[in-house]
Short mmCIF file of C-alpha atoms and ligand atoms in Angstrom, two decimals:
data_model
loop_
_atom_site.label_atom_id
_atom_site.label_comp_id
_atom_site.label_asym_id
_atom_site.label_seq_id
_atom_site.Cartn_x
_atom_site.Cartn_y
_atom_site.Cartn_z
CA MET N 166 100.39 -82.61 13.80
CA ASN N 167 97.98 -85.44 13.52
CA LEU N 168 94.93 -85.46 11.27
CA LYS N 169 95.04 -89.16 10.49
CA ASP N 170 91.96 -90.26 8.54
CA LYS N 171 90.28 -86.85 8.91
CA GLN N 172 88.32 -85.61 5.91
CA ILE N 173 89.28 -82.00 5.32
CA LEU N 174 87.73 -79.61 2.81
CA LEU N 175 90.27 -77.01 1.68
CA GLY N 176 88.60 -73.99 0.09
CA VAL N 177 90.77 -71.79 -2.09
CA THR N 178 89.64 -68.41 -3.40
CA GLY N 179 91.23 -65.94 -5.80
CA GLY N 180 93.84 -64.06 -3.81
CA ILE N 181 97.58 -63.79 -4.39
CA ALA N 182 98.10 -65.90 -1.24
CA ALA N 183 96.56 -68.89 -3.07
CA TYR N 184 100.12 -70.14 -3.63
CA LYS N 185 100.31 -70.76 0.13
CA SER N 186 97.33 -73.09 -0.03
CA VAL N 187 99.47 -75.49 -2.07
CA GLU N 188 101.87 -75.77 0.88
CA LEU N 189 98.93 -76.01 3.28
CA LEU N 190 97.57 -78.91 1.24
CA ARG N 191 100.97 -80.64 1.41
CA LEU N 192 101.07 -80.20 5.20
CA LEU N 193 97.50 -81.47 5.59
CA LYS N 194 98.40 -84.57 3.59
CA LYS N 195 101.59 -85.06 5.61
CA ALA N 196 99.48 -84.89 8.77
CA GLY N 197 97.44 -87.82 7.43
CA ALA N 198 94.31 -85.99 6.26
CA ASN N 199 92.25 -86.92 3.23
CA VAL N 200 91.81 -83.55 1.53
CA THR N 201 89.30 -82.41 -1.06
CA VAL N 202 89.95 -79.02 -2.59
CA ALA N 203 87.09 -76.74 -3.64
CA MET N 204 88.28 -73.70 -5.56
CA THR N 205 86.66 -70.68 -7.14
CA GLU N 206 87.14 -69.72 -10.76
CA ALA N 207 89.26 -66.75 -9.62
CA ALA N 208 91.55 -69.07 -7.62
CA GLY N 209 92.30 -70.84 -10.90
CA HIS N 210 93.94 -67.62 -12.16
CA PHE N 211 96.54 -67.99 -9.39
CA VAL N 212 97.04 -71.76 -9.08
CA GLY N 213 96.00 -74.44 -11.55
CA LYS N 214 93.41 -77.07 -10.66
CA THR N 215 95.83 -79.82 -11.70
CA THR N 216 98.26 -78.86 -8.92
CA PHE N 217 95.56 -79.36 -6.29
CA GLU N 218 94.28 -82.51 -7.97
CA VAL N 219 97.71 -84.16 -8.06
CA LEU N 220 98.71 -83.14 -4.53
CA SER N 221 95.35 -83.98 -2.92
CA GLU N 222 94.97 -87.22 -4.91
CA ASN N 223 91.28 -86.33 -5.16
CA PRO N 224 89.07 -84.68 -7.77
CA VAL N 225 88.84 -80.90 -7.28
CA LEU N 226 85.47 -79.17 -6.98
CA SER N 227 85.72 -76.16 -9.25
CA ASP N 228 82.76 -76.08 -11.59
CA LEU N 229 79.23 -77.06 -10.61
CA TRP N 230 78.28 -77.78 -14.20
CA ASN N 231 81.32 -79.18 -15.92
CA ASP N 232 83.03 -81.31 -13.26
CA THR N 233 83.02 -84.90 -14.40
CA GLN N 234 81.43 -86.20 -11.20
CA SER N 235 77.71 -86.25 -10.55
CA SER N 236 75.97 -82.99 -9.66
CA VAL N 237 75.57 -84.02 -6.00
CA THR N 238 79.32 -84.31 -5.41
CA HIS N 239 79.55 -81.08 -3.44
CA ILE N 240 76.83 -82.38 -1.10
CA ASP N 241 78.71 -85.67 -0.62
CA VAL N 242 81.96 -83.84 0.12
CA ALA N 243 80.20 -81.52 2.59
CA ALA N 244 78.52 -84.45 4.34
CA ARG N 245 81.73 -86.40 4.87
CA SER N 246 83.97 -83.47 5.91
CA ASP N 247 85.28 -83.41 9.49
CA ALA N 248 86.45 -79.81 9.07
CA ALA N 249 86.79 -77.14 6.43
CA VAL N 250 89.35 -74.39 6.03
CA VAL N 251 89.13 -71.57 3.51
CA ALA N 252 92.62 -70.17 2.91
CA PRO N 253 92.91 -67.63 1.47
CA ALA N 254 89.39 -66.27 1.90
CA THR N 255 88.76 -63.15 -0.19
CA ALA N 256 86.37 -60.34 0.74
CA ASN N 257 84.02 -61.59 -1.97
CA CYS N 258 83.93 -65.13 -0.61
CA ILE N 259 83.51 -63.89 2.99
CA GLY N 260 80.58 -61.73 1.84
CA LYS N 261 78.92 -64.65 0.08
CA LEU N 262 79.37 -67.00 3.03
CA ALA N 263 78.02 -64.39 5.46
CA HIS N 264 74.86 -63.94 3.42
CA GLY N 265 74.24 -67.49 2.33
CA ILE N 266 75.01 -66.94 -1.34
CA ALA N 267 75.91 -70.17 -3.09
CA ASP N 268 76.75 -69.59 -6.72
CA ASP N 269 79.82 -71.73 -7.35
CA ALA N 270 81.36 -75.05 -6.32
CA LEU N 271 83.05 -73.66 -3.19
CA THR N 272 80.20 -71.58 -1.76
CA THR N 273 77.64 -74.30 -2.54
CA THR N 274 79.73 -76.87 -0.71
CA MET N 275 80.30 -74.47 2.21
CA LEU N 276 76.58 -73.89 2.61
CA ALA N 277 76.00 -77.63 2.99
CA LEU N 278 78.66 -78.10 5.72
CA THR N 279 77.77 -79.09 9.27
CA CYS N 280 81.37 -79.54 10.50
CA PRO N 281 83.69 -76.93 12.11
CA VAL N 282 84.81 -74.26 9.65
CA MET N 283 87.90 -72.06 9.73
CA ILE N 284 88.13 -68.93 7.62
CA CYS N 285 91.50 -67.29 6.88
CA PRO N 286 90.90 -63.82 5.42
CA SER N 287 93.64 -62.45 3.18
CA MET N 288 93.46 -59.21 1.22
CA ASN N 289 94.68 -55.61 1.02
CA THR N 290 94.61 -53.83 4.40
CA ASP N 291 92.02 -51.23 3.39
CA MET N 292 89.75 -53.97 2.05
CA TYR N 293 90.23 -56.01 5.22
CA GLN N 294 89.43 -53.04 7.43
CA ASN N 295 86.41 -52.05 5.36
CA ILE N 296 83.37 -51.99 7.62
CA ARG N 297 81.39 -54.32 5.34
CA VAL N 298 84.14 -56.95 5.39
CA GLN N 299 84.43 -56.63 9.17
CA GLU N 300 80.65 -56.94 9.56
CA ASN N 301 80.64 -60.03 7.36
CA LEU N 302 83.45 -61.57 9.44
CA ASP N 303 81.39 -60.81 12.58
CA ILE N 304 78.44 -62.63 11.04
CA LEU N 305 80.60 -65.66 10.27
CA GLU N 306 82.01 -65.68 13.81
CA ARG N 307 78.56 -65.30 15.36
CA THR N 308 77.33 -68.24 13.34
CA GLY N 309 80.08 -70.46 14.71
CA MET N 310 82.87 -70.20 12.16
CA HIS N 311 86.43 -69.70 13.43
CA ILE N 312 88.27 -66.71 12.00
CA VAL N 313 92.07 -66.79 11.85
CA ASP N 314 93.26 -63.19 11.94
CA PRO N 315 95.57 -62.24 9.08
CA ASP N 316 99.19 -61.36 9.79
CA SER N 317 100.51 -57.84 9.40
CA GLY N 318 103.38 -57.13 7.08
CA ALA N 319 104.34 -56.32 3.53
CA LEU N 320 101.53 -57.17 1.12
CA ALA N 321 101.63 -57.99 -2.58
CA CYS N 322 99.90 -54.66 -3.31
CA LYS N 323 103.06 -52.92 -2.00
CA THR N 324 101.41 -51.68 1.18
CA VAL N 325 102.21 -52.71 4.72
CA GLY N 326 99.46 -53.70 7.15
CA ALA N 327 97.04 -56.41 8.20
CA GLY N 328 95.89 -58.79 5.49
CA ARG N 329 98.64 -61.31 4.94
CA LEU N 330 97.67 -64.98 5.04
CA PRO N 331 99.44 -66.62 8.03
CA GLU N 332 102.03 -69.26 7.23
CA PRO N 333 100.63 -72.70 6.34
CA TRP N 334 102.11 -74.38 9.47
CA PHE N 335 100.24 -71.85 11.62
CA ILE N 336 96.92 -72.52 9.82
CA LEU N 337 97.47 -76.26 10.19
CA ASP N 338 98.17 -75.85 13.91
CA ARG N 339 94.97 -73.83 14.41
CA LEU N 340 93.01 -76.49 12.51
CA CYS N 341 94.44 -79.23 14.75
CA ALA N 342 93.48 -77.13 17.80
CA LEU N 343 89.97 -76.68 16.41
CA LEU N 344 89.52 -80.42 16.01
CA ALA N 345 91.23 -81.50 19.22
CA LYS N 346 89.22 -82.65 22.22
CA LYS N 347 89.55 -80.10 25.00
CA ASP N 348 90.27 -82.57 27.78
CA PHE N 349 93.15 -80.45 29.16
CA LYS N 350 90.96 -77.35 29.53
CA ASP N 351 91.79 -75.46 32.74
CA LYS N 352 94.95 -77.54 33.27
CA LYS N 353 98.24 -75.72 33.66
CA VAL N 354 101.11 -77.65 32.13
CA LEU N 355 104.77 -76.80 32.63
CA ILE N 356 107.14 -78.39 30.10
CA SER N 357 110.89 -78.26 29.58
CA ALA N 358 112.43 -79.05 26.20
CA GLY N 359 115.65 -79.05 24.23
CA PRO N 360 119.22 -79.26 25.46
CA THR N 361 121.00 -77.03 27.92
CA VAL N 362 124.30 -75.52 26.90
CA GLU N 363 127.04 -74.97 29.45
CA ALA N 364 129.57 -72.35 28.48
CA ILE N 365 133.29 -73.13 28.46
CA ASP N 366 134.18 -69.64 27.25
CA PRO N 367 132.29 -67.01 25.20
CA VAL N 368 132.50 -69.13 22.01
CA ARG N 369 132.44 -72.77 23.17
CA TYR N 370 130.12 -74.93 25.18
CA VAL N 371 129.25 -78.43 26.45
CA SER N 372 125.85 -79.72 25.31
CA ASN N 373 124.06 -82.66 23.67
CA HIS N 374 122.18 -83.51 20.47
CA SER N 375 118.63 -82.79 21.69
CA SER N 376 116.56 -81.06 18.97
CA GLY N 377 113.65 -80.15 21.25
CA LYS N 378 111.19 -81.79 18.81
CA MET N 379 109.63 -84.13 21.37
CA GLY N 380 109.14 -81.44 24.05
CA TYR N 381 107.72 -79.00 21.53
CA ALA N 382 105.33 -81.68 20.25
CA VAL N 383 104.09 -82.22 23.82
CA ALA N 384 103.65 -78.46 24.32
CA ARG N 385 101.74 -78.13 21.04
CA ALA N 386 99.51 -81.12 21.79
CA ALA N 387 98.67 -79.85 25.29
CA GLU N 388 97.84 -76.36 23.97
CA ASN N 389 95.70 -77.86 21.22
CA ARG N 390 93.80 -79.80 23.91
CA GLY N 391 93.02 -76.67 25.88
CA ALA N 392 95.86 -76.50 28.43
CA LYS N 393 97.60 -73.32 29.47
CA VAL N 394 101.17 -74.22 28.63
CA THR N 395 104.48 -72.76 29.78
CA LEU N 396 107.45 -74.10 27.85
CA VAL N 397 110.94 -73.65 29.25
CA SER N 398 113.23 -74.23 26.31
CA GLY N 399 116.93 -74.62 25.80
CA PRO N 400 118.40 -73.37 22.51
CA VAL N 401 116.60 -75.09 19.60
CA ASN N 402 115.84 -74.33 16.01
CA LEU N 403 112.04 -74.51 16.31
CA GLU N 404 109.20 -71.98 16.12
CA ALA N 405 107.49 -71.30 19.46
CA PRO N 406 104.25 -73.33 19.48
CA VAL N 407 101.19 -71.14 18.93
CA GLY N 408 99.45 -70.05 22.13
CA VAL N 409 102.27 -71.29 24.37
CA ASP N 410 104.24 -69.10 26.75
CA ARG N 411 107.87 -69.89 25.85
CA ILE N 412 110.73 -68.99 28.18
CA SER N 413 114.12 -69.32 26.49
CA VAL N 414 117.08 -70.41 28.59
CA GLU N 415 120.60 -71.68 27.97
CA SER N 416 122.17 -73.36 30.98
CA CYS N 417 120.89 -75.92 33.50
CA ASN N 418 120.85 -73.26 36.21
CA GLN N 419 118.74 -70.93 34.05
CA MET N 420 116.39 -73.79 33.21
CA ALA N 421 116.11 -74.68 36.90
CA ASN N 422 115.24 -71.10 37.86
CA ALA N 423 112.60 -70.80 35.12
CA MET N 424 111.06 -74.13 36.16
CA PHE N 425 111.03 -73.27 39.87
CA ASP N 426 109.51 -69.82 39.12
CA ASN N 427 106.59 -71.44 37.32
CA LEU N 428 106.18 -74.54 39.45
CA LYS N 429 103.60 -73.34 41.95
CA ASP N 430 100.82 -72.89 39.39
CA ALA N 431 101.45 -76.10 37.46
CA ASP N 432 99.08 -79.08 37.61
CA ILE N 433 101.26 -81.23 35.37
CA ILE N 434 105.04 -80.96 34.94
CA ILE N 435 106.69 -82.75 32.03
CA LYS N 436 110.48 -82.62 31.87
CA VAL N 437 111.43 -83.57 28.36
CA ALA N 438 114.64 -81.50 28.32
CA ALA N 439 118.01 -83.20 27.93
CA VAL N 440 119.79 -81.35 30.69
CA ALA N 441 123.59 -81.39 30.65
CA ASP N 442 124.60 -83.34 33.74
CA TYR N 443 127.88 -81.44 34.10
CA ARG N 444 129.20 -77.97 33.41
CA PRO N 445 132.73 -76.60 33.27
CA VAL N 446 133.95 -75.54 36.72
CA ASN N 447 135.38 -72.38 35.22
CA GLN N 448 133.51 -70.43 32.59
CA GLU N 449 136.20 -68.22 31.13
CA ASN N 450 135.08 -64.77 30.10
CA LYS N 451 137.74 -64.58 27.39
CA LYS N 452 138.22 -67.10 24.58
CA ILE N 453 140.67 -69.83 25.63
CA LYS N 454 143.69 -69.57 23.32
CA LYS N 455 145.75 -72.45 22.01
CA THR N 456 149.11 -72.65 23.68
CA SER N 457 152.16 -73.72 21.72
CA ASP N 458 153.64 -75.81 24.53
CA SER N 459 150.68 -78.18 25.03
CA THR N 460 148.83 -80.61 22.76
CA SER N 461 146.02 -81.32 25.20
CA LEU N 462 143.56 -79.37 27.27
CA THR N 463 141.89 -80.69 30.41
CA LEU N 464 138.42 -79.45 31.10
CA THR N 465 137.21 -79.94 34.65
CA LEU N 466 133.46 -80.41 34.97
CA THR N 467 131.23 -80.15 37.99
CA GLU N 468 127.84 -81.74 38.46
CA ASN N 469 124.75 -79.70 37.59
CA GLN N 470 121.75 -79.71 39.88
CA ASP N 471 119.14 -82.35 39.03
CA ILE N 472 116.09 -80.18 38.32
CA LEU N 473 113.67 -83.07 38.09
CA LYS N 474 114.84 -84.59 41.36
CA THR N 475 114.48 -81.24 43.16
CA ILE N 476 110.95 -80.85 41.78
CA GLY N 477 110.13 -84.44 42.79
CA GLN N 478 111.27 -83.78 46.36
CA SER N 479 109.11 -80.69 46.80
CA LYS N 480 106.07 -81.32 44.60
CA ARG N 481 102.57 -81.24 46.03
CA ASP N 482 100.35 -84.34 45.96
CA ASP N 483 98.03 -82.68 43.47
CA GLN N 484 100.89 -82.14 40.99
CA PHE N 485 101.67 -84.84 38.40
CA LEU N 486 105.35 -85.15 37.54
CA VAL N 487 106.65 -86.80 34.38
CA GLY N 488 110.28 -87.36 33.43
CA PHE N 489 111.90 -88.53 30.22
CA ALA N 490 114.83 -90.89 30.00
CA ALA N 491 116.95 -91.61 26.97
CA GLU N 492 118.86 -94.82 27.54
CA THR N 493 121.18 -96.92 25.47
CA ASN N 494 120.63 -100.15 27.47
CA ASP N 495 118.60 -101.76 30.27
CA LEU N 496 115.66 -99.45 29.62
CA GLU N 497 113.27 -100.82 32.24
CA THR N 498 115.83 -101.04 35.06
CA HIS N 499 117.02 -97.47 34.53
CA ALA N 500 113.49 -96.10 34.08
CA LEU N 501 112.18 -97.70 37.27
CA ALA N 502 115.23 -96.53 39.21
CA LYS N 503 114.64 -92.95 38.04
CA ILE N 504 110.97 -93.06 39.09
CA LYS N 505 112.09 -93.91 42.61
CA LYS N 506 115.13 -91.66 42.81
CA LYS N 507 113.31 -88.59 41.47
CA ASN N 508 109.85 -89.29 42.97
CA LEU N 509 108.07 -89.31 39.59
CA ASP N 510 104.51 -90.25 38.74
CA MET N 511 105.54 -91.41 35.28
CA ILE N 512 108.60 -91.70 33.08
CA ALA N 513 108.71 -91.92 29.29
CA ALA N 514 111.77 -93.95 28.41
CA ASN N 515 113.25 -94.66 25.03
CA LEU N 516 116.27 -96.40 23.64
CA VAL N 517 118.43 -93.95 21.73
CA GLY N 518 120.83 -94.84 19.01
CA GLY N 519 118.31 -95.83 16.31
CA LYS N 520 117.66 -93.50 13.37
CA GLU N 521 113.89 -93.53 13.93
CA SER N 522 113.79 -92.57 17.58
CA GLY N 523 116.85 -90.43 18.09
CA PHE N 524 117.04 -86.83 19.23
CA LYS N 525 116.79 -85.39 15.72
CA ALA N 526 114.15 -87.79 14.31
CA ASP N 527 110.53 -86.78 13.66
CA THR N 528 109.39 -90.11 15.07
CA ASN N 529 109.80 -91.73 18.44
CA LYS N 530 109.06 -94.97 20.27
CA VAL N 531 108.69 -94.88 24.05
CA LYS N 532 107.65 -96.99 26.99
CA LEU N 533 105.66 -95.30 29.72
CA PHE N 534 106.37 -96.56 33.22
CA SER N 535 104.05 -95.37 35.97
CA ARG N 536 104.60 -95.18 39.69
CA ASP N 537 101.79 -97.74 40.19
CA GLY N 538 103.76 -100.32 38.20
CA SER N 539 101.80 -100.15 34.97
CA VAL N 540 103.68 -100.08 31.68
CA LYS N 541 102.43 -98.81 28.33
CA ASP N 542 104.15 -99.25 24.99
CA ILE N 543 103.93 -96.44 22.47
CA PRO N 544 105.17 -97.93 19.20
CA LEU N 545 107.10 -95.99 16.57
CA MET N 546 105.06 -93.02 15.39
CA ASP N 547 105.30 -89.33 14.67
CA LYS N 548 106.42 -87.33 17.72
CA SER N 549 103.13 -85.37 17.65
CA GLU N 550 101.23 -88.63 17.94
CA VAL N 551 103.54 -89.84 20.73
CA ALA N 552 102.80 -86.54 22.48
CA HIS N 553 99.05 -87.14 22.31
CA ARG N 554 99.42 -90.74 23.57
CA LEU N 555 101.53 -89.46 26.45
CA LEU N 556 98.88 -86.87 27.32
CA ASP N 557 96.18 -89.58 27.17
CA ALA N 558 98.21 -91.68 29.62
CA ILE N 559 98.82 -88.72 31.94
CA LEU N 560 95.11 -87.89 31.97
CA SER N 561 94.17 -91.48 32.76
CA LYS N 562 96.46 -91.39 35.82
CA ALA N 563 96.19 -87.77 36.94
CA GLY N 564 92.49 -87.39 36.26
N1 CTP I 726 117.07 -84.08 34.46
C1 CTP I 726 117.02 -82.88 35.14
N2 CTP I 726 118.18 -82.29 35.58
C2 CTP I 726 119.36 -82.87 35.34
C3 CTP I 726 119.42 -84.08 34.63
C4 CTP I 726 118.25 -84.66 34.20
O1 CTP I 726 115.93 -82.35 35.36
N3 CTP I 726 120.47 -82.26 35.75
C5 CTP I 726 115.81 -84.71 34.02
C6 CTP I 726 115.59 -84.73 32.52
O2 CTP I 726 114.90 -83.58 32.07
C7 CTP I 726 114.77 -85.99 32.33
C8 CTP I 726 115.20 -86.89 33.47
O3 CTP I 726 115.84 -86.04 34.43
O4 CTP I 726 113.39 -85.75 32.48
C9 CTP I 726 116.11 -87.99 33.11
O5 CTP I 726 117.27 -87.48 32.50
P1 CTP I 726 118.48 -88.44 32.21
O6 CTP I 726 119.60 -87.64 31.61
O7 CTP I 726 118.01 -89.65 31.47
O8 CTP I 726 118.82 -88.93 33.69
P2 CTP I 726 119.97 -88.67 34.67
O9 CTP I 726 119.36 -88.58 36.01
O10 CTP I 726 120.84 -87.53 34.23
O11 CTP I 726 120.76 -90.03 34.62
P3 CTP I 726 121.84 -90.59 33.57
O12 CTP I 726 122.27 -89.43 32.70
O13 CTP I 726 122.90 -91.11 34.43
O14 CTP I 726 121.10 -91.65 32.80
#
């Protein structure tokens, strides 16, 4: 998630879910945003102003009359905001915003905004479904605000239904999507991510250390930029990116089939997955037992199909194919050889082994080699930022 240098207004109103806005603030800051919090008096009954002040490293707008800054502060904050998100947004706040009522620090600031606004309603199900609340949400939507539907589930009022504030990571993702340029609109992107696991027996397997973080970051970035994304994923410990069609697979053969099934429609294919090059010849259907007469076990492996190479051999001219290569040495030589061998348009190569750009790291550093001979360095940065730089490079070549 990348909101570097973005000015974000975080509005907090008086709902029980206000505790989640503390985590949202932390995530916004981690994504590089400069956040100003505007909170209602009721929000202060749930979370203290000091918490927001300390975490945002900015003064909090909470009282039009007693805040220490000048009385025009809310106008200044509104003018410099790149986006605003109100989470949680109570029925009362939604009603005020829909009808232009500005009677506190938050609603006054909101009325002066000209930037994109996201509203995250959160309340009891009956309140949320109340016709007046729904009409007010319609008004907000019609006037250009983006409404994030609440989740369904157990609510603090001991009922079960719609009204729960979505998790902070989800709200952050939707905010990134709201702010992202839509230069991948109408593009269909097929991505593979994570490792493959090749069964030895029902409890053991051959695999590698891929976490899937880089592939998922590419999928998220492409979706945020308007692409229709299909993500073929090996086993990873990551949430499916919002708005992405995820197909879960285990082995190389399953990954190959899922990729081939979705290939025809794809404009851009990005193979980030760390596919196991070999699999056991025999996959036992019962657990292999230790034998008392032997201290060693020989596992015979056979080569897996090279999915990327097969795609490269059959791809259409209007399809753009990108591979990834993790190398421990001679980066350029290996990368260029793979472009040729697998008929790629581009390869993103990185040296593994370092703590900052390994499989499990949140950061990466890659070199992009293109078929036309051009080379682009992407220095060490967050994997989400690397993903955006990669998409920029793809767009500049694929058009
Ligand atoms: N790849 C694939 N199918 C395989 C092996 C690799 O599709 N069976 C793809 C990966 O998804 C990646 C690219 O090929 O995009 C490069 O993977 P890498 O493991 O670096 O290359 P290999 O061709 O396996 O060569 P080596 O392991 O010898 O470096």
